[in-house]
mmCIF file of C-alpha atoms in Angstrom:
data_model
loop_
_atom_site.group_PDB
_atom_site.id
_atom_site.type_symbol
_atom_site.label_atom_id
_atom_site.label_comp_id
_atom_site.label_asym_id
_atom_site.label_seq_id
_atom_site.Cartn_x
_atom_site.Cartn_y
_atom_site.Cartn_z
ATOM 1 C CA MET L 10 -26.802 17.629 58.986
ATOM 2 C CA ASN L 11 -26.973 17.967 55.195
ATOM 3 C CA GLU L 12 -30.665 18.872 55.339
ATOM 4 C CA VAL L 13 -29.757 21.802 57.567
ATOM 5 C CA LEU L 14 -26.800 22.797 55.382
ATOM 6 C CA ASN L 15 -28.999 22.734 52.288
ATOM 7 C CA LYS L 16 -31.475 25.211 53.821
ATOM 8 C CA ARG L 17 -29.628 27.588 56.112
ATOM 9 C CA PRO L 18 -26.780 30.036 55.549
ATOM 10 C CA HIS L 19 -23.539 28.827 57.041
ATOM 11 C CA ARG L 20 -19.765 29.129 56.831
ATOM 12 C CA ARG L 21 -17.453 26.404 55.592
ATOM 13 C CA TYR L 22 -13.768 26.165 56.406
ATOM 14 C CA ASN L 23 -11.114 25.583 53.759
ATOM 15 C CA PRO L 24 -8.256 23.757 55.527
ATOM 16 C CA LEU L 25 -5.960 24.144 52.510
ATOM 17 C CA ARG L 26 -6.046 27.948 52.725
ATOM 18 C CA LYS L 27 -7.115 28.297 56.351
ATOM 19 C CA SER L 28 -9.948 30.581 55.227
ATOM 20 C CA TRP L 29 -13.753 30.643 55.331
ATOM 21 C CA LEU L 30 -16.543 30.648 52.744
ATOM 22 C CA LEU L 31 -20.154 31.827 53.159
ATOM 23 C CA VAL L 32 -22.810 29.462 51.726
ATOM 24 C CA SER L 33 -26.364 30.778 51.224
ATOM 25 C CA PRO L 34 -28.458 27.846 49.937
ATOM 26 C CA GLN L 35 -31.773 29.448 50.910
ATOM 27 C CA ARG L 36 -31.385 31.644 47.819
ATOM 28 C CA THR L 37 -31.955 28.656 45.532
ATOM 29 C CA GLN L 38 -34.732 26.679 47.172
ATOM 30 C CA ARG L 39 -36.549 26.004 43.900
ATOM 31 C CA PRO L 40 -35.541 23.200 41.476
ATOM 32 C CA TRP L 41 -32.838 24.233 39.010
ATOM 33 C CA GLN L 42 -34.361 25.949 35.994
ATOM 34 C CA GLY L 43 -31.350 27.829 34.730
ATOM 35 C CA GLU L 44 -31.074 28.682 31.072
ATOM 36 C CA THR L 45 -28.890 26.444 28.920
ATOM 37 C CA ASP L 46 -27.358 27.119 25.544
ATOM 38 C CA THR L 47 -28.754 24.486 23.198
ATOM 39 C CA SER L 48 -26.290 25.221 20.397
ATOM 40 C CA LYS L 49 -23.771 22.468 19.720
ATOM 41 C CA PRO L 50 -20.026 23.113 19.627
ATOM 42 C CA VAL L 51 -18.959 23.524 16.017
ATOM 43 C CA ALA L 52 -16.030 21.385 14.972
ATOM 44 C CA GLY L 53 -13.118 23.660 14.226
ATOM 45 C CA ALA L 54 -10.382 23.426 11.680
ATOM 46 C CA VAL L 55 -7.646 20.853 12.159
ATOM 47 C CA HIS L 56 -5.120 23.493 11.066
ATOM 48 C CA ASP L 57 -5.565 27.270 11.164
ATOM 49 C CA PRO L 58 -3.060 29.156 8.953
ATOM 50 C CA ASN L 59 -3.511 32.222 11.173
ATOM 51 C CA CYS L 60 -2.848 30.411 14.446
ATOM 52 C CA TYR L 61 0.497 31.154 16.095
ATOM 53 C CA LEU L 62 0.616 27.680 17.664
ATOM 54 C CA CYS L 63 -0.288 25.393 14.765
ATOM 55 C CA PRO L 64 2.506 23.276 13.267
ATOM 56 C CA GLY L 65 4.561 25.012 10.575
ATOM 57 C CA ASN L 66 3.138 28.470 11.314
ATOM 58 C CA THR L 67 5.198 31.548 12.159
ATOM 59 C CA ARG L 68 4.783 33.063 15.615
ATOM 60 C CA THR L 69 4.799 36.820 16.218
ATOM 61 C CA SER L 70 8.449 36.560 17.265
ATOM 62 C CA GLY L 71 9.343 35.310 13.794
ATOM 63 C CA VAL L 72 10.068 31.763 15.004
ATOM 64 C CA VAL L 73 8.576 29.035 12.806
ATOM 65 C CA ASN L 74 6.932 26.146 14.671
ATOM 66 C CA PRO L 75 8.193 22.695 13.702
ATOM 67 C CA ASP L 76 5.802 20.246 12.080
ATOM 68 C CA TYR L 77 5.146 18.625 15.455
ATOM 69 C CA LYS L 78 3.045 15.454 15.667
ATOM 70 C CA ASN L 79 2.004 15.380 19.322
ATOM 71 C CA VAL L 80 3.229 17.584 22.208
ATOM 72 C CA TYR L 81 5.324 20.686 21.537
ATOM 73 C CA SER L 82 6.786 23.092 24.111
ATOM 74 C CA PHE L 83 8.834 26.263 23.818
ATOM 75 C CA THR L 84 9.871 29.220 25.932
ATOM 76 C CA ASN L 85 7.186 31.898 25.759
ATOM 77 C CA ASP L 86 7.998 34.595 23.225
ATOM 78 C CA PHE L 87 6.703 37.170 25.719
ATOM 79 C CA PRO L 88 7.597 35.590 29.084
ATOM 80 C CA ALA L 89 6.375 36.962 32.389
ATOM 81 C CA LEU L 90 9.678 35.877 33.965
ATOM 82 C CA ARG L 91 13.320 35.838 32.892
ATOM 83 C CA LEU L 92 16.435 33.988 33.938
ATOM 84 C CA ASP L 93 18.813 36.451 32.318
ATOM 85 C CA GLY L 94 19.153 40.209 32.168
ATOM 86 C CA ASP L 95 20.070 42.859 34.699
ATOM 87 C CA PRO L 96 18.810 41.968 38.180
ATOM 88 C CA ILE L 97 16.361 44.255 39.911
ATOM 89 C CA PRO L 98 17.890 45.582 43.113
ATOM 90 C CA ALA L 99 16.204 44.715 46.352
ATOM 91 C CA GLY L 100 14.407 47.433 48.283
ATOM 92 C CA PRO L 101 16.095 49.810 50.684
ATOM 93 C CA VAL L 102 17.694 48.260 53.741
ATOM 94 C CA THR L 103 17.328 51.341 55.882
ATOM 95 C CA ASP L 104 14.804 51.237 58.720
ATOM 96 C CA SER L 105 12.083 53.451 57.325
ATOM 97 C CA ILE L 106 8.340 53.378 56.702
ATOM 98 C CA ALA L 107 8.987 52.964 52.988
ATOM 99 C CA SER L 108 11.225 49.928 53.544
ATOM 100 C CA ARG L 109 8.498 48.315 55.671
ATOM 101 C CA LEU L 110 5.549 49.027 53.381
ATOM 102 C CA MET L 111 6.992 49.245 49.864
ATOM 103 C CA LYS L 112 9.080 46.122 49.539
ATOM 104 C CA VAL L 113 10.685 45.004 46.292
ATOM 105 C CA GLU L 114 12.471 41.744 45.603
ATOM 106 C CA PRO L 115 14.020 40.381 42.407
ATOM 107 C CA GLU L 116 12.280 37.343 40.928
ATOM 108 C CA ALA L 117 14.038 35.013 38.520
ATOM 109 C CA GLY L 118 12.158 32.485 36.468
ATOM 110 C CA THR L 119 10.977 31.392 33.067
ATOM 111 C CA ALA L 120 7.682 30.758 31.294
ATOM 112 C CA LYS L 121 6.932 28.106 28.697
ATOM 113 C CA VAL L 122 4.037 27.235 26.397
ATOM 114 C CA LEU L 123 3.097 23.591 25.860
ATOM 115 C CA CYS L 124 0.834 22.690 22.940
ATOM 116 C CA PHE L 125 -1.256 19.598 23.660
ATOM 117 C CA HIS L 126 -1.716 18.411 20.076
ATOM 118 C CA PRO L 127 -1.213 19.615 16.489
ATOM 119 C CA ASN L 128 -4.983 19.495 15.897
ATOM 120 C CA HIS L 129 -6.150 23.099 16.304
ATOM 121 C CA SER L 130 -9.726 22.157 17.233
ATOM 122 C CA LEU L 131 -9.022 19.744 20.078
ATOM 123 C CA SER L 132 -9.485 20.449 23.765
ATOM 124 C CA LEU L 133 -8.780 18.159 26.714
ATOM 125 C CA SER L 134 -12.314 16.799 26.559
ATOM 126 C CA TYR L 135 -11.946 15.735 22.903
ATOM 127 C CA MET L 136 -8.502 14.162 23.201
ATOM 128 C CA THR L 137 -7.890 10.424 23.438
ATOM 129 C CA VAL L 138 -6.360 8.947 26.574
ATOM 130 C CA PRO L 139 -3.108 7.949 24.768
ATOM 131 C CA ASP L 140 -2.698 11.457 23.332
ATOM 132 C CA LEU L 141 -3.402 13.137 26.657
ATOM 133 C CA LYS L 142 -1.071 10.677 28.399
ATOM 134 C CA LEU L 143 1.714 12.184 26.256
ATOM 135 C CA VAL L 144 0.764 15.599 27.649
ATOM 136 C CA VAL L 145 0.868 14.294 31.230
ATOM 137 C CA ASP L 146 4.324 12.825 30.548
ATOM 138 C CA ALA L 147 5.427 16.180 29.144
ATOM 139 C CA TRP L 148 4.110 17.979 32.237
ATOM 140 C CA ALA L 149 6.157 15.621 34.409
ATOM 141 C CA ASP L 150 9.261 16.068 32.245
ATOM 142 C CA GLU L 151 8.948 19.861 32.311
ATOM 143 C CA THR L 152 8.567 19.775 36.096
ATOM 144 C CA THR L 153 11.740 17.723 36.399
ATOM 145 C CA GLU L 154 13.742 19.793 33.914
ATOM 146 C CA LEU L 155 12.708 23.212 35.172
ATOM 147 C CA GLY L 156 12.760 22.182 38.817
ATOM 148 C CA ALA L 157 16.392 21.079 38.474
ATOM 149 C CA MET L 158 17.482 24.628 37.653
ATOM 150 C CA PRO L 159 19.231 26.212 40.652
ATOM 151 C CA GLU L 160 17.166 29.408 40.295
ATOM 152 C CA ILE L 161 13.825 27.580 40.267
ATOM 153 C CA ASN L 162 11.970 26.542 43.421
ATOM 154 C CA TYR L 163 8.449 26.062 42.075
ATOM 155 C CA VAL L 164 6.858 24.891 38.802
ATOM 156 C CA GLN L 165 3.273 25.987 38.148
ATOM 157 C CA ILE L 166 1.399 24.305 35.283
ATOM 158 C CA PHE L 167 -1.928 25.882 34.316
ATOM 159 C CA GLU L 168 -4.428 26.124 31.480
ATOM 160 C CA ASN L 169 -6.833 28.952 30.703
ATOM 161 C CA ARG L 170 -9.524 27.530 28.462
ATOM 162 C CA GLY L 171 -11.719 29.874 26.460
ATOM 163 C CA ALA L 172 -11.842 33.578 25.706
ATOM 164 C CA MET L 173 -13.939 34.129 28.845
ATOM 165 C CA MET L 174 -10.858 33.140 30.861
ATOM 166 C CA GLY L 175 -8.591 35.489 28.926
ATOM 167 C CA SER L 176 -7.035 32.915 26.630
ATOM 168 C CA SER L 177 -5.768 34.799 23.601
ATOM 169 C CA LEU L 178 -5.047 31.671 21.519
ATOM 170 C CA PRO L 179 -7.707 28.990 20.874
ATOM 171 C CA HIS L 180 -5.168 26.280 20.037
ATOM 172 C CA PRO L 181 -5.142 23.694 22.869
ATOM 173 C CA HIS L 182 -2.223 24.585 25.093
ATOM 174 C CA CYS L 183 -1.158 25.387 28.627
ATOM 175 C CA GLN L 184 1.475 27.532 30.283
ATOM 176 C CA ILE L 185 4.261 26.545 32.649
ATOM 177 C CA TRP L 186 5.706 29.237 34.868
ATOM 178 C CA ALA L 187 8.795 28.361 36.886
ATOM 179 C CA THR L 188 9.603 30.772 39.701
ATOM 180 C CA GLU L 189 12.355 31.506 42.179
ATOM 181 C CA HIS L 190 9.891 31.824 45.052
ATOM 182 C CA VAL L 191 6.874 29.637 45.821
ATOM 183 C CA PRO L 192 3.777 31.622 44.715
ATOM 184 C CA ASP L 193 1.193 32.661 47.313
ATOM 185 C CA GLU L 194 -1.490 30.015 46.671
ATOM 186 C CA PRO L 195 0.741 26.923 46.811
ATOM 187 C CA ALA L 196 2.684 28.546 49.646
ATOM 188 C CA LEU L 197 -0.507 28.844 51.714
ATOM 189 C CA GLU L 198 -1.468 25.269 50.877
ATOM 190 C CA GLY L 199 2.001 24.060 51.781
ATOM 191 C CA GLU L 200 1.863 25.774 55.175
ATOM 192 C CA ALA L 201 -1.558 24.263 55.916
ATOM 193 C CA GLN L 202 -0.460 20.768 54.884
ATOM 194 C CA LEU L 203 2.706 21.007 56.968
ATOM 195 C CA GLU L 204 0.786 22.162 60.044
ATOM 196 C CA TYR L 205 -1.688 19.301 59.607
ATOM 197 C CA LEU L 206 1.108 16.746 59.272
ATOM 198 C CA LYS L 207 2.829 18.048 62.412
ATOM 199 C CA GLU L 208 -0.397 18.048 64.427
ATOM 200 C CA TYR L 209 -1.983 14.785 63.294
ATOM 201 C CA GLY L 210 0.887 12.821 61.752
ATOM 202 C CA THR L 211 -1.065 12.221 58.534
ATOM 203 C CA CYS L 212 -1.561 13.926 55.170
ATOM 204 C CA LEU L 213 -4.333 16.528 55.025
ATOM 205 C CA LEU L 214 -5.505 15.622 51.527
ATOM 206 C CA CYS L 215 -5.134 11.867 52.055
ATOM 207 C CA ASP L 216 -7.466 12.186 55.041
ATOM 208 C CA TYR L 217 -9.814 14.515 53.173
ATOM 209 C CA LEU L 218 -10.115 12.234 50.131
ATOM 210 C CA ALA L 219 -10.768 9.219 52.341
ATOM 211 C CA GLU L 220 -13.713 11.080 53.904
ATOM 212 C CA GLU L 221 -15.056 12.196 50.528
ATOM 213 C CA LEU L 222 -14.919 8.666 49.131
ATOM 214 C CA LYS L 223 -16.645 7.339 52.241
ATOM 215 C CA LEU L 224 -19.448 9.949 52.152
ATOM 216 C CA ASP L 225 -19.774 9.867 48.328
ATOM 217 C CA GLU L 226 -21.755 13.131 48.312
ATOM 218 C CA ARG L 227 -19.373 15.375 46.383
ATOM 219 C CA VAL L 228 -17.523 12.826 44.236
ATOM 220 C CA VAL L 229 -18.036 13.562 40.531
ATOM 221 C CA CYS L 230 -16.036 10.713 38.989
ATOM 222 C CA GLN L 231 -13.084 8.488 39.827
ATOM 223 C CA ASN L 232 -10.828 5.702 38.607
ATOM 224 C CA ASP L 233 -8.147 3.530 40.178
ATOM 225 C CA SER L 234 -5.703 6.377 40.783
ATOM 226 C CA PHE L 235 -7.637 9.659 40.967
ATOM 227 C CA ALA L 236 -10.931 11.154 42.095
ATOM 228 C CA ALA L 237 -12.612 14.408 41.097
ATOM 229 C CA VAL L 238 -14.719 16.031 43.811
ATOM 230 C CA VAL L 239 -16.510 19.305 44.321
ATOM 231 C CA PRO L 240 -14.620 20.323 47.459
ATOM 232 C CA PHE L 241 -16.604 20.901 50.637
ATOM 233 C CA TRP L 242 -15.248 24.489 50.630
ATOM 234 C CA ALA L 243 -15.706 25.206 46.883
ATOM 235 C CA VAL L 244 -16.041 28.900 46.005
ATOM 236 C CA TRP L 245 -16.893 28.765 42.290
ATOM 237 C CA PRO L 246 -20.287 27.216 41.359
ATOM 238 C CA PHE L 247 -18.847 24.125 39.639
ATOM 239 C CA GLU L 248 -15.331 24.125 41.034
ATOM 240 C CA THR L 249 -13.649 20.732 41.285
ATOM 241 C CA LEU L 250 -10.557 19.269 42.908
ATOM 242 C CA ILE L 251 -8.668 16.303 41.453
ATOM 243 C CA LEU L 252 -6.829 14.250 44.059
ATOM 244 C CA SER L 253 -4.449 11.322 43.702
ATOM 245 C CA LYS L 254 -5.604 8.293 45.690
ATOM 246 C CA THR L 255 -2.080 7.428 46.788
ATOM 247 C CA HIS L 256 0.255 9.961 48.352
ATOM 248 C CA ALA L 257 2.590 11.664 45.892
ATOM 249 C CA GLY L 258 4.075 15.120 46.103
ATOM 250 C CA THR L 259 4.818 15.878 42.460
ATOM 251 C CA MET L 260 3.785 14.810 38.988
ATOM 252 C CA PRO L 261 7.132 13.138 38.194
ATOM 253 C CA GLU L 262 6.467 10.736 41.081
ATOM 254 C CA LEU L 263 3.368 9.336 39.352
ATOM 255 C CA SER L 264 3.688 5.869 37.846
ATOM 256 C CA ASP L 265 2.876 5.148 34.216
ATOM 257 C CA LYS L 266 -0.490 3.716 35.293
ATOM 258 C CA GLN L 267 -1.267 6.799 37.390
ATOM 259 C CA ARG L 268 -0.421 9.115 34.496
ATOM 260 C CA THR L 269 -2.759 7.187 32.209
ATOM 261 C CA ASP L 270 -5.474 7.380 34.858
ATOM 262 C CA LEU L 271 -4.914 11.135 35.233
ATOM 263 C CA ALA L 272 -5.421 11.552 31.484
ATOM 264 C CA ASP L 273 -8.579 9.435 31.675
ATOM 265 C CA LEU L 274 -10.030 11.456 34.547
ATOM 266 C CA LEU L 275 -9.250 14.813 32.927
ATOM 267 C CA ILE L 276 -11.151 13.774 29.807
ATOM 268 C CA ARG L 277 -14.127 12.423 31.769
ATOM 269 C CA LEU L 278 -14.380 15.536 33.933
ATOM 270 C CA THR L 279 -13.995 18.102 31.147
ATOM 271 C CA THR L 280 -16.554 16.234 29.015
ATOM 272 C CA ARG L 281 -19.024 16.585 31.875
ATOM 273 C CA TYR L 282 -18.243 20.290 31.976
ATOM 274 C CA ASP L 283 -18.979 20.619 28.239
ATOM 275 C CA ASN L 284 -22.277 18.763 28.674
ATOM 276 C CA LEU L 285 -23.404 20.911 31.614
ATOM 277 C CA PHE L 286 -24.446 23.853 29.429
ATOM 278 C CA ASN L 287 -23.855 22.296 26.000
ATOM 279 C CA THR L 288 -20.876 24.496 25.313
ATOM 280 C CA SER L 289 -17.105 24.437 25.173
ATOM 281 C CA PHE L 290 -16.764 24.997 28.910
ATOM 282 C CA PRO L 291 -14.313 27.697 30.026
ATOM 283 C CA TYR L 292 -12.119 27.260 33.080
ATOM 284 C CA THR L 293 -8.779 27.902 34.688
ATOM 285 C CA MET L 294 -7.089 24.657 35.663
ATOM 286 C CA GLY L 295 -3.790 24.129 37.415
ATOM 287 C CA PHE L 296 -1.711 21.556 39.256
ATOM 288 C CA HIS L 297 -0.338 22.142 42.735
ATOM 289 C CA GLN L 298 2.683 20.109 43.703
ATOM 290 C CA ALA L 299 5.638 20.233 46.076
ATOM 291 C CA PRO L 300 8.319 22.904 45.660
ATOM 292 C CA THR L 301 11.473 21.986 43.747
ATOM 293 C CA ASP L 302 13.805 23.566 46.300
ATOM 294 C CA GLY L 303 15.645 20.346 47.094
ATOM 295 C CA ALA L 304 14.052 20.022 50.534
ATOM 296 C CA LYS L 305 11.926 17.076 51.622
ATOM 297 C CA HIS L 306 8.193 17.837 51.481
ATOM 298 C CA ASP L 307 6.351 14.858 52.950
ATOM 299 C CA GLU L 308 3.397 17.144 53.656
ATOM 300 C CA TRP L 309 2.646 17.834 49.991
ATOM 301 C CA HIS L 310 -0.116 15.924 48.183
ATOM 302 C CA PHE L 311 -0.309 16.356 44.397
ATOM 303 C CA HIS L 312 -3.656 17.715 43.177
ATOM 304 C CA ALA L 313 -5.345 19.884 40.553
ATOM 305 C CA HIS L 314 -7.887 22.714 40.802
ATOM 306 C CA PHE L 315 -10.561 23.501 38.214
ATOM 307 C CA TYR L 316 -12.079 26.971 38.530
ATOM 308 C CA PRO L 317 -14.894 27.404 35.958
ATOM 309 C CA PRO L 318 -16.742 30.751 35.907
ATOM 310 C CA LEU L 319 -20.125 29.696 34.495
ATOM 311 C CA LEU L 320 -23.139 29.947 36.775
ATOM 312 C CA ARG L 321 -26.495 29.406 35.026
ATOM 313 C CA SER L 322 -25.771 29.054 31.308
ATOM 314 C CA ALA L 323 -23.064 29.257 28.700
ATOM 315 C CA GLN L 324 -23.317 33.067 28.860
ATOM 316 C CA ILE L 325 -24.034 33.782 32.516
ATOM 317 C CA LYS L 326 -20.934 33.741 34.672
ATOM 318 C CA LYS L 327 -20.236 34.125 38.341
ATOM 319 C CA PHE L 328 -18.679 37.435 39.361
ATOM 320 C CA MET L 329 -16.765 38.037 42.561
ATOM 321 C CA VAL L 330 -18.179 41.405 43.590
ATOM 322 C CA GLY L 331 -19.572 43.274 46.581
ATOM 323 C CA PHE L 332 -19.389 41.244 49.769
ATOM 324 C CA GLU L 333 -17.180 38.675 48.064
ATOM 325 C CA LEU L 334 -14.499 41.250 47.306
ATOM 326 C CA LEU L 335 -14.859 43.218 50.504
ATOM 327 C CA GLY L 336 -15.797 40.472 52.946
ATOM 328 C CA MET L 337 -15.346 36.810 52.015
ATOM 329 C CA PRO L 338 -16.259 34.416 49.172
ATOM 330 C CA GLN L 339 -19.950 33.430 48.977
ATOM 331 C CA ARG L 340 -21.972 30.919 46.955
ATOM 332 C CA ASP L 341 -25.642 30.005 46.591
ATOM 333 C CA ILE L 342 -25.481 26.536 45.025
ATOM 334 C CA THR L 343 -24.172 24.103 47.622
ATOM 335 C CA PRO L 344 -21.164 21.959 46.691
ATOM 336 C CA GLU L 345 -23.361 18.893 47.146
ATOM 337 C CA SER L 346 -25.869 20.163 44.576
ATOM 338 C CA ALA L 347 -23.118 21.037 42.124
ATOM 339 C CA ALA L 348 -21.555 17.586 42.495
ATOM 340 C CA GLU L 349 -24.927 15.929 41.957
ATOM 341 C CA ARG L 350 -25.447 17.827 38.695
ATOM 342 C CA LEU L 351 -21.962 17.083 37.384
ATOM 343 C CA ARG L 352 -22.128 13.428 38.428
ATOM 344 C CA ALA L 353 -25.389 12.903 36.543
ATOM 345 C CA LEU L 354 -23.981 14.170 33.240
ATOM 346 C CA PRO L 355 -22.828 11.730 30.529
ATOM 347 C CA GLU L 356 -19.138 11.172 29.869
ATOM 348 C CA VAL L 357 -19.591 11.416 26.100
ATOM 349 C CA HIS L 358 -20.420 14.654 24.327
ATOM 350 C CA VAL L 359 -24.126 15.103 23.653
#
């Protein structure tokens, strides 16, 4: 079957979003000869006096950062969401075309910034497992603390790495947005996982990971607790999915061993990314976990998505245009080929 899939255009189904992807492998029948950037990443400064996130520096709000030694989090000085202030009224309740098509709802929430490390030049791929384990613990603590707020029903942790992904601050950090409503992407995934559980009596992602580990075609790397795979339905050229090997719905449910293993896998995967085109690899990464609405969510399986934009080199990125915007996502490089390339890369920076 794979020989056919590697030569002919076909559609692949994404069970997490209940959507389809067009794969066109016939467009890349020759061996990979894409350009690579041979320049080496230049070690940056440990402390940048002009960085708003470095220890002891003053942010644009006038707040002075403490002289933090490991992880540091604070409420965003320019948050996308607020818990206080005058509420926005809901849309009109009258039965009219406007009330059907121009809906407005208030949205309470908060947004935080979490600095990974005081060292300005570090990224996930250059951190040590013990240091990154502290970040994983902080992610779990923030999920618990924010999720306990009565206004909050979902906690979204994400990192935009690199200017190409719109990151305005190079200091290693992520954002944590806590929202009143479950955002669209995790909401879609939650619906799909619940439907699967009701129909088959098992977890969608538990079943999926078991198949991936058995086939071993799209697995990039793994350890005792987690596996990184290029998903069968991947849209971005080198997209990956990190899945926990045992069923857990949220990050706070992970054991100490699992958190250490998550740190280990994040470093191993992001190092491979850096080695792919010999550059500090840009991406958007985020964790999807069960809502914090107080309900039981047996259907939810904790996982992380990596969406990197690079296609053929450190400068050439994948754009979603044309058919992909107007029709459906499409890719040329098969997920199997992408996994093979990532799997073959060393886990130390070269």
